[in-house]
Amino acid sequence: MATTRLTLAPILLIAAVLLSTETTAQPTAPAPGPAGPINLTQILEKGGQFTKFMHLLNITQVGAQVNIQLNSSSEGMTVFAPTDNAFQNLKPGTLNKLTADEQVKLILYHVSPKYYSLDDLLSVSNPVRTQASGRDNGVYGLNFTGEANQVNVSTGYVETRVSNALRQQRPLAVYVVDMVLLPGEMFGENKLSPIAPAPKSPSSGVSDDSNSTKKAPASPSDKSGSGERKAGLGFGIGLVVLCLKFLF
Ligand SMILES: *[C@@H]1O[C@H](CO)[C@@H](O)[C@H](O)[C@H]1NC(C)=O
Ligand SMILES: *[C@@H]1O[C@H](CO)[C@@H](O)[C@H](O)[C@H]1NC(C)=O
Ligand SMILES: *[C@@H]1O[C@H](CO)[C@@H](O)[C@H](O)[C@H]1NC(C)=O
Ligand SMILES: *[C@@H]1O[C@H](CO)[C@@H](O)[C@H](O)[C@H]1NC(C)=O
Ligand SMILES: *[C@@H]1O[C@H](CO)[C@@H](O)[C@H](O)[C@H]1NC(C)=O
Ligand SMILES: *[C@@H]1O[C@H](CO)[C@@H](O)[C@H](O)[C@H]1NC(C)=O
């Protein structure tokens, strides 16, 4: 009996390994302590009126990208955060008409890969690059105009005030905007690509230098991922149970 247990032990081990690889296939993001790096979500949470923007930052994974880039870039970053009201004021269906790639682009458009204080924005040279500009300097820029300490931002399609700062300290500035910054490239008269229907082939449109955001699940479809993981887990457990049956 003791010898059977011994010979079955490797099978148990294999089952355990299978189980652990299944569960770690999709590693969850590490959660550094509160004293760690700047956390955009936390800043927006404190603001209290950015639920929709936070949700979009999350599902497009742009939020995670900002957190990482903040840590690695010396230029800092600037984020323009539309309020929940701003999203409510969009024409119905505006966001739903966008493809997943376009939604990512829209959110990237609200992030500039450089730190700007409000004073900087008063005198910045236009257009200002955004994360949506990618390597292509000429597109998806924002124009800033200032007068008497009031800064406006224009997308070529909409113009709104840059209101108060949720944070204005290197390396990150976060400003509130009362409108969603709809890029002229997507919504204006000279839009680069038609918004609908969605192209079937991946990335026929403007190129995106961040490969990871392309794969971003911009829909609830990512639920299938965890479903697979659960199935894998079930399989692993089943195997262990089977081995235990052999044992006893
Ligand atoms: C950022 O803050 C949010 C809310 O407090 C938290 O859920 C999340 O885990 C934090 N992310 C990181 C990378 O610290
Ligand atoms: C972010 O999205 C993931 C799935 O992509 C979800 O599990 C998580 O709850 C979301 N977090 C927030 C704060 O919305
Ligand atoms: C930030 O960058 C440093 C080195 O550049 C690295 O050691 C650290 O793990 C990074 N932290 C995060 C949260 O990415
Ligand atoms: C910014 O201003 C320049 C010069 O006035 C103009 O050519 C360009 O179309 C504007 N772009 C946006 C996004 O408003
Ligand atoms: C800024 O935009 C607002 C509309 O949001 C407009 O009323 C105001 O005149 C603009 N200010 C400047 C300096 O362009
Ligand atoms: C993007 O990722 C794919 C595989 O996921 C790879 O084949 C391709 O070379 C990557 N492109 C860039 C620009 O990194």
Short mmCIF file of C-alpha atoms and ligand atoms in Angstrom, two decimals:
data_model
loop_
_atom_site.label_atom_id
_atom_site.label_comp_id
_atom_site.label_asym_id
_atom_site.label_seq_id
_atom_site.Cartn_x
_atom_site.Cartn_y
_atom_site.Cartn_z
CA MET A 1 0.00 0.00 0.00
CA ALA A 2 2.79 2.34 0.94
CA THR A 3 4.50 1.63 -2.37
CA THR A 4 1.35 2.43 -4.40
CA ARG A 5 1.17 5.74 -2.60
CA LEU A 6 4.72 6.44 -3.53
CA THR A 7 4.23 5.64 -7.21
CA LEU A 8 1.09 7.73 -7.33
CA ALA A 9 2.82 10.67 -5.72
CA PRO A 10 4.35 11.92 -9.02
CA ILE A 11 0.89 11.95 -10.61
CA LEU A 12 -0.38 14.08 -7.79
CA LEU A 13 2.59 16.35 -8.29
CA ILE A 14 1.86 16.67 -12.01
CA ALA A 15 -1.75 17.46 -11.21
CA ALA A 16 -0.66 20.12 -8.78
CA VAL A 17 1.68 21.65 -11.35
CA LEU A 18 -1.09 21.63 -13.94
CA LEU A 19 -3.36 23.30 -11.48
CA SER A 20 -0.87 26.01 -10.64
CA THR A 21 0.03 26.78 -14.26
CA GLU A 22 -3.64 27.03 -15.13
CA THR A 23 -4.27 29.52 -12.40
CA THR A 24 -1.20 31.66 -13.04
CA ALA A 25 -1.68 31.79 -16.81
CA GLN A 26 -3.26 35.20 -16.44
CA PRO A 27 -1.39 36.91 -13.65
CA THR A 28 -3.29 39.53 -11.76
CA ALA A 29 -1.68 42.94 -11.52
CA PRO A 30 0.57 43.34 -8.53
CA ALA A 31 -0.84 45.68 -5.95
CA PRO A 32 1.90 47.88 -4.54
CA GLY A 33 1.36 49.55 -1.22
CA PRO A 34 -0.32 52.93 -0.85
CA ALA A 35 3.02 54.68 -0.55
CA GLY A 36 3.99 53.36 -3.99
CA PRO A 37 3.82 55.04 -7.38
CA ILE A 38 1.20 57.55 -8.46
CA ASN A 39 -2.17 55.95 -9.01
CA LEU A 40 -4.42 57.74 -11.50
CA THR A 41 -7.49 55.78 -10.43
CA GLN A 42 -7.04 56.95 -6.89
CA ILE A 43 -6.80 60.59 -7.96
CA LEU A 44 -9.97 60.30 -10.04
CA GLU A 45 -11.77 58.42 -7.29
CA LYS A 46 -11.14 61.31 -4.94
CA GLY A 47 -12.58 63.67 -7.54
CA GLY A 48 -15.87 61.82 -7.19
CA GLN A 49 -17.41 62.54 -10.60
CA PHE A 50 -15.32 60.46 -12.99
CA THR A 51 -16.94 57.04 -12.81
CA LYS A 52 -17.39 56.69 -16.56
CA PHE A 53 -13.90 57.92 -17.41
CA MET A 54 -12.38 55.57 -14.84
CA HIS A 55 -14.37 52.72 -16.31
CA LEU A 56 -13.10 53.54 -19.79
CA LEU A 57 -9.52 53.91 -18.56
CA ASN A 58 -9.89 50.47 -17.08
CA ILE A 59 -11.48 48.56 -19.94
CA THR A 60 -9.16 50.10 -22.53
CA GLN A 61 -6.20 49.49 -20.18
CA VAL A 62 -5.05 53.04 -20.84
CA GLY A 63 -5.10 53.71 -17.09
CA ALA A 64 -2.61 50.94 -16.43
CA GLN A 65 -0.48 52.21 -19.29
CA VAL A 66 -0.42 55.70 -17.79
CA ASN A 67 0.64 54.35 -14.40
CA ILE A 68 3.49 52.41 -15.99
CA GLN A 69 4.61 55.23 -18.27
CA LEU A 70 4.60 57.70 -15.38
CA ASN A 71 7.15 55.55 -13.69
CA SER A 72 9.37 55.15 -16.71
CA SER A 73 9.22 58.52 -18.48
CA SER A 74 10.97 61.69 -17.42
CA GLU A 75 8.55 63.90 -19.34
CA GLY A 76 5.62 63.28 -17.06
CA MET A 77 2.03 63.20 -18.27
CA THR A 78 -1.12 65.27 -18.44
CA VAL A 79 -4.60 63.80 -18.27
CA PHE A 80 -7.82 65.57 -19.22
CA ALA A 81 -10.62 63.95 -17.28
CA PRO A 82 -14.17 64.45 -18.55
CA THR A 83 -16.83 64.45 -15.85
CA ASP A 84 -19.71 61.99 -15.75
CA ASN A 85 -21.87 64.91 -16.87
CA ALA A 86 -19.69 65.31 -19.93
CA PHE A 87 -20.38 61.72 -20.93
CA GLN A 88 -24.08 62.15 -20.24
CA ASN A 89 -24.15 65.14 -22.56
CA LEU A 90 -22.86 63.13 -25.51
CA LYS A 91 -25.33 62.36 -28.23
CA PRO A 92 -26.84 58.95 -27.45
CA GLY A 93 -24.83 56.13 -28.96
CA THR A 94 -21.72 58.21 -29.54
CA LEU A 95 -19.46 55.78 -27.73
CA ASN A 96 -21.26 52.67 -28.89
CA LYS A 97 -20.68 53.63 -32.50
CA LEU A 98 -16.94 53.41 -31.95
CA THR A 99 -15.01 50.22 -32.52
CA ALA A 100 -12.91 48.86 -29.68
CA ASP A 101 -9.82 50.36 -31.31
CA GLU A 102 -11.50 53.73 -31.64
CA GLN A 103 -12.55 53.68 -28.00
CA VAL A 104 -8.94 53.08 -27.04
CA LYS A 105 -7.91 55.93 -29.32
CA LEU A 106 -10.51 58.23 -27.79
CA ILE A 107 -9.20 57.60 -24.29
CA LEU A 108 -5.57 57.91 -25.42
CA TYR A 109 -6.57 61.28 -26.84
CA HIS A 110 -7.26 62.50 -23.29
CA VAL A 111 -3.67 61.84 -22.26
CA SER A 112 -0.61 63.81 -23.25
CA PRO A 113 2.85 62.25 -22.83
CA LYS A 114 4.23 65.35 -21.14
CA TYR A 115 3.58 67.25 -17.95
CA TYR A 116 1.94 70.66 -18.43
CA SER A 117 1.06 73.04 -15.64
CA LEU A 118 -1.87 75.38 -16.37
CA ASP A 119 0.69 78.12 -16.93
CA ASP A 120 2.44 75.91 -19.48
CA LEU A 121 -0.85 75.40 -21.29
CA LEU A 122 -1.42 79.16 -21.52
CA SER A 123 1.64 79.49 -23.70
CA VAL A 124 2.20 76.05 -25.18
CA SER A 125 2.81 75.77 -28.91
CA ASN A 126 -0.04 74.07 -30.73
CA PRO A 127 -0.92 71.41 -31.47
CA VAL A 128 0.01 69.41 -28.38
CA ARG A 129 0.69 65.73 -28.89
CA THR A 130 -1.50 63.18 -27.19
CA GLN A 131 -1.04 59.47 -26.64
CA ALA A 132 -3.33 58.97 -29.62
CA SER A 133 -0.86 60.78 -31.87
CA GLY A 134 1.46 57.81 -31.71
CA ARG A 135 4.52 58.34 -33.84
CA ASP A 136 2.49 60.39 -36.25
CA ASN A 137 3.06 63.90 -34.98
CA GLY A 138 0.51 65.58 -37.17
CA VAL A 139 -2.65 63.89 -35.94
CA TYR A 140 -4.73 63.68 -32.79
CA GLY A 141 -3.28 66.84 -31.35
CA LEU A 142 -5.00 69.27 -28.99
CA ASN A 143 -4.96 73.05 -29.34
CA PHE A 144 -4.82 75.27 -26.28
CA THR A 145 -5.75 78.90 -26.14
CA GLY A 146 -5.42 81.01 -23.08
CA GLU A 147 -6.77 84.31 -21.94
CA ALA A 148 -6.62 85.86 -18.51
CA ASN A 149 -5.60 82.63 -16.82
CA GLN A 150 -8.44 80.74 -18.46
CA VAL A 151 -7.31 77.92 -20.73
CA ASN A 152 -9.48 76.39 -23.45
CA VAL A 153 -8.81 73.16 -25.23
CA SER A 154 -9.92 72.47 -28.79
CA THR A 155 -10.03 69.20 -30.66
CA GLY A 156 -10.99 70.73 -33.97
CA TYR A 157 -14.48 69.39 -33.29
CA VAL A 158 -15.27 70.58 -29.77
CA GLU A 159 -13.89 73.32 -27.57
CA THR A 160 -14.19 73.54 -23.82
CA ARG A 161 -12.60 75.07 -20.78
CA VAL A 162 -9.86 73.36 -18.86
CA SER A 163 -11.22 73.77 -15.36
CA ASN A 164 -9.70 72.92 -12.05
CA ALA A 165 -6.75 70.66 -11.49
CA LEU A 166 -7.22 67.45 -9.54
CA ARG A 167 -3.46 67.30 -9.42
CA GLN A 168 -0.82 69.68 -10.69
CA GLN A 169 2.51 68.39 -9.61
CA ARG A 170 5.25 66.72 -11.57
CA PRO A 171 5.19 64.19 -13.06
CA LEU A 172 1.39 64.14 -13.39
CA ALA A 173 -1.22 66.80 -14.03
CA VAL A 174 -4.93 65.90 -14.07
CA TYR A 175 -7.42 68.51 -15.23
CA VAL A 176 -11.19 68.44 -15.30
CA VAL A 177 -12.93 69.04 -18.61
CA ASP A 178 -16.67 69.51 -18.98
CA MET A 179 -16.82 67.89 -22.38
CA VAL A 180 -15.55 64.63 -23.75
CA LEU A 181 -12.70 65.56 -26.09
CA LEU A 182 -14.05 64.12 -29.33
CA PRO A 183 -11.18 64.20 -31.81
CA GLY A 184 -11.75 66.00 -35.07
CA GLU A 185 -10.00 63.03 -36.69
CA MET A 186 -12.95 60.84 -35.67
CA PHE A 187 -15.91 63.19 -35.57
CA GLY A 188 -14.99 66.25 -37.61
CA GLU A 189 -15.68 66.97 -41.24
CA ASN A 190 -12.27 65.71 -42.32
CA LYS A 191 -12.34 62.57 -40.25
CA LEU A 192 -9.61 60.11 -41.07
CA SER A 193 -11.79 57.03 -41.12
CA PRO A 194 -15.51 56.38 -41.05
CA ILE A 195 -16.67 55.46 -37.59
CA ALA A 196 -19.09 52.76 -38.65
CA PRO A 197 -19.30 50.02 -39.68
CA ALA A 198 -16.51 48.44 -37.75
CA PRO A 199 -13.75 47.00 -39.92
CA LYS A 200 -13.53 43.24 -39.57
CA SER A 201 -9.82 42.94 -40.17
CA PRO A 202 -7.68 44.03 -37.24
CA SER A 203 -6.15 47.51 -37.34
CA SER A 204 -6.83 48.58 -40.89
CA GLY A 205 -6.85 52.13 -39.63
CA VAL A 206 -4.31 54.37 -38.00
CA SER A 207 -1.40 52.58 -36.43
CA ASP A 208 -0.95 52.47 -32.73
CA ASP A 209 2.54 52.27 -31.34
CA SER A 210 1.46 50.60 -28.14
CA ASN A 211 0.91 47.01 -29.01
CA SER A 212 -0.65 46.13 -25.71
CA THR A 213 -3.56 48.52 -26.02
CA LYS A 214 -4.55 46.90 -29.31
CA LYS A 215 -5.34 43.71 -27.56
CA ALA A 216 -7.23 45.56 -24.88
CA PRO A 217 -10.56 44.00 -24.28
CA ALA A 218 -12.90 46.92 -24.75
CA SER A 219 -16.00 44.90 -24.15
CA PRO A 220 -17.33 42.38 -21.69
CA SER A 221 -15.80 39.71 -23.93
CA ASP A 222 -12.90 39.43 -21.50
CA LYS A 223 -15.24 37.51 -19.25
CA SER A 224 -14.57 34.50 -21.46
CA GLY A 225 -10.95 34.68 -20.36
CA SER A 226 -11.78 34.13 -16.74
CA GLY A 227 -14.31 31.52 -17.79
CA GLU A 228 -11.55 29.53 -19.46
CA ARG A 229 -9.45 29.96 -16.41
CA LYS A 230 -12.25 28.60 -14.24
CA ALA A 231 -12.64 25.64 -16.58
CA GLY A 232 -8.92 24.99 -16.27
CA LEU A 233 -9.17 25.20 -12.54
CA GLY A 234 -12.06 22.74 -12.53
CA PHE A 235 -10.04 20.35 -14.67
CA GLY A 236 -7.08 20.58 -12.32
CA ILE A 237 -9.20 19.93 -9.27
CA GLY A 238 -10.89 17.03 -11.04
CA LEU A 239 -7.52 15.48 -11.73
CA VAL A 240 -6.45 15.78 -8.12
CA VAL A 241 -9.71 14.21 -6.96
CA LEU A 242 -9.17 11.38 -9.42
CA CYS A 243 -5.67 10.78 -8.08
CA LEU A 244 -6.95 10.80 -4.53
CA LYS A 245 -9.49 8.13 -5.46
CA PHE A 246 -6.66 5.95 -6.72
CA LEU A 247 -4.83 6.50 -3.50
CA PHE A 248 -7.49 5.50 -1.04
C1 LIG B 1 -5.01 52.24 -7.65
O1 LIG B 1 -6.04 52.66 -6.78
C2 LIG B 1 -7.23 51.90 -6.89
C3 LIG B 1 -8.27 52.54 -6.03
O2 LIG B 1 -7.79 52.96 -4.81
C4 LIG B 1 -6.93 50.46 -6.49
O3 LIG B 1 -8.11 49.68 -6.62
C5 LIG B 1 -5.84 49.91 -7.40
O4 LIG B 1 -5.47 48.62 -6.98
C6 LIG B 1 -4.62 50.80 -7.38
N1 LIG B 1 -3.69 50.34 -8.39
C7 LIG B 1 -2.40 50.27 -8.19
C8 LIG B 1 -1.57 49.80 -9.33
O5 LIG B 1 -1.90 50.59 -7.12
C1 LIG B 2 -11.41 46.73 -14.42
O1 LIG B 2 -11.70 45.76 -15.42
C2 LIG B 2 -11.59 44.43 -14.97
C3 LIG B 2 -11.87 43.53 -16.15
O2 LIG B 2 -11.26 44.00 -17.30
C4 LIG B 2 -12.56 44.18 -13.84
O3 LIG B 2 -12.39 42.88 -13.36
C5 LIG B 2 -12.32 45.18 -12.74
O4 LIG B 2 -13.30 45.03 -11.73
C6 LIG B 2 -12.37 46.58 -13.27
N1 LIG B 2 -12.03 47.52 -12.20
C7 LIG B 2 -12.72 48.62 -12.01
C8 LIG B 2 -12.24 49.49 -10.90
O5 LIG B 2 -13.66 48.93 -12.72
C1 LIG B 3 9.28 51.79 -11.53
O1 LIG B 3 10.54 51.80 -12.17
C2 LIG B 3 11.57 51.19 -11.45
C3 LIG B 3 12.85 51.32 -12.23
O2 LIG B 3 12.76 52.21 -13.28
C4 LIG B 3 11.24 49.72 -11.19
O3 LIG B 3 12.23 49.14 -10.39
C5 LIG B 3 9.89 49.65 -10.48
O4 LIG B 3 9.52 48.29 -10.34
C6 LIG B 3 8.83 50.36 -11.26
N1 LIG B 3 7.59 50.33 -10.53
C7 LIG B 3 6.42 50.08 -11.12
C8 LIG B 3 5.23 50.08 -10.20
O5 LIG B 3 6.31 49.87 -12.31
C1 LIG B 4 -4.89 73.69 -34.15
O1 LIG B 4 -4.56 74.95 -34.70
C2 LIG B 4 -3.92 74.84 -35.98
C3 LIG B 4 -3.50 76.23 -36.37
O2 LIG B 4 -4.49 77.15 -36.09
C4 LIG B 4 -4.92 74.23 -36.94
O3 LIG B 4 -4.31 74.11 -38.21
C5 LIG B 4 -5.32 72.87 -36.45
O4 LIG B 4 -6.32 72.34 -37.28
C6 LIG B 4 -5.86 72.97 -35.04
N1 LIG B 4 -6.04 71.63 -34.53
C7 LIG B 4 -6.98 71.36 -33.62
C8 LIG B 4 -7.00 69.95 -33.11
O5 LIG B 4 -7.78 72.20 -33.22
C1 LIG B 5 -13.52 79.00 -24.11
O1 LIG B 5 -14.58 78.14 -24.45
C2 LIG B 5 -15.84 78.61 -24.01
C3 LIG B 5 -16.85 77.56 -24.40
O2 LIG B 5 -16.59 76.37 -23.73
C4 LIG B 5 -16.13 79.95 -24.66
O3 LIG B 5 -17.35 80.45 -24.16
C5 LIG B 5 -15.01 80.93 -24.35
O4 LIG B 5 -15.21 82.11 -25.06
C6 LIG B 5 -13.68 80.33 -24.73
N1 LIG B 5 -12.60 81.21 -24.32
C7 LIG B 5 -11.59 81.50 -25.11
C8 LIG B 5 -10.53 82.36 -24.52
O5 LIG B 5 -11.50 81.06 -26.25
C1 LIG B 6 2.73 43.24 -31.76
O1 LIG B 6 2.50 41.97 -31.18
C2 LIG B 6 2.51 40.91 -32.13
C3 LIG B 6 2.22 39.61 -31.39
O2 LIG B 6 1.35 39.84 -30.33
C4 LIG B 6 3.89 40.84 -32.79
O3 LIG B 6 3.88 39.83 -33.79
C5 LIG B 6 4.20 42.18 -33.43
O4 LIG B 6 5.51 42.16 -33.94
C6 LIG B 6 4.08 43.29 -32.40
N1 LIG B 6 4.27 44.58 -33.06
C7 LIG B 6 4.99 45.56 -32.50
C8 LIG B 6 5.04 46.82 -33.27
O5 LIG B 6 5.55 45.42 -31.43
#
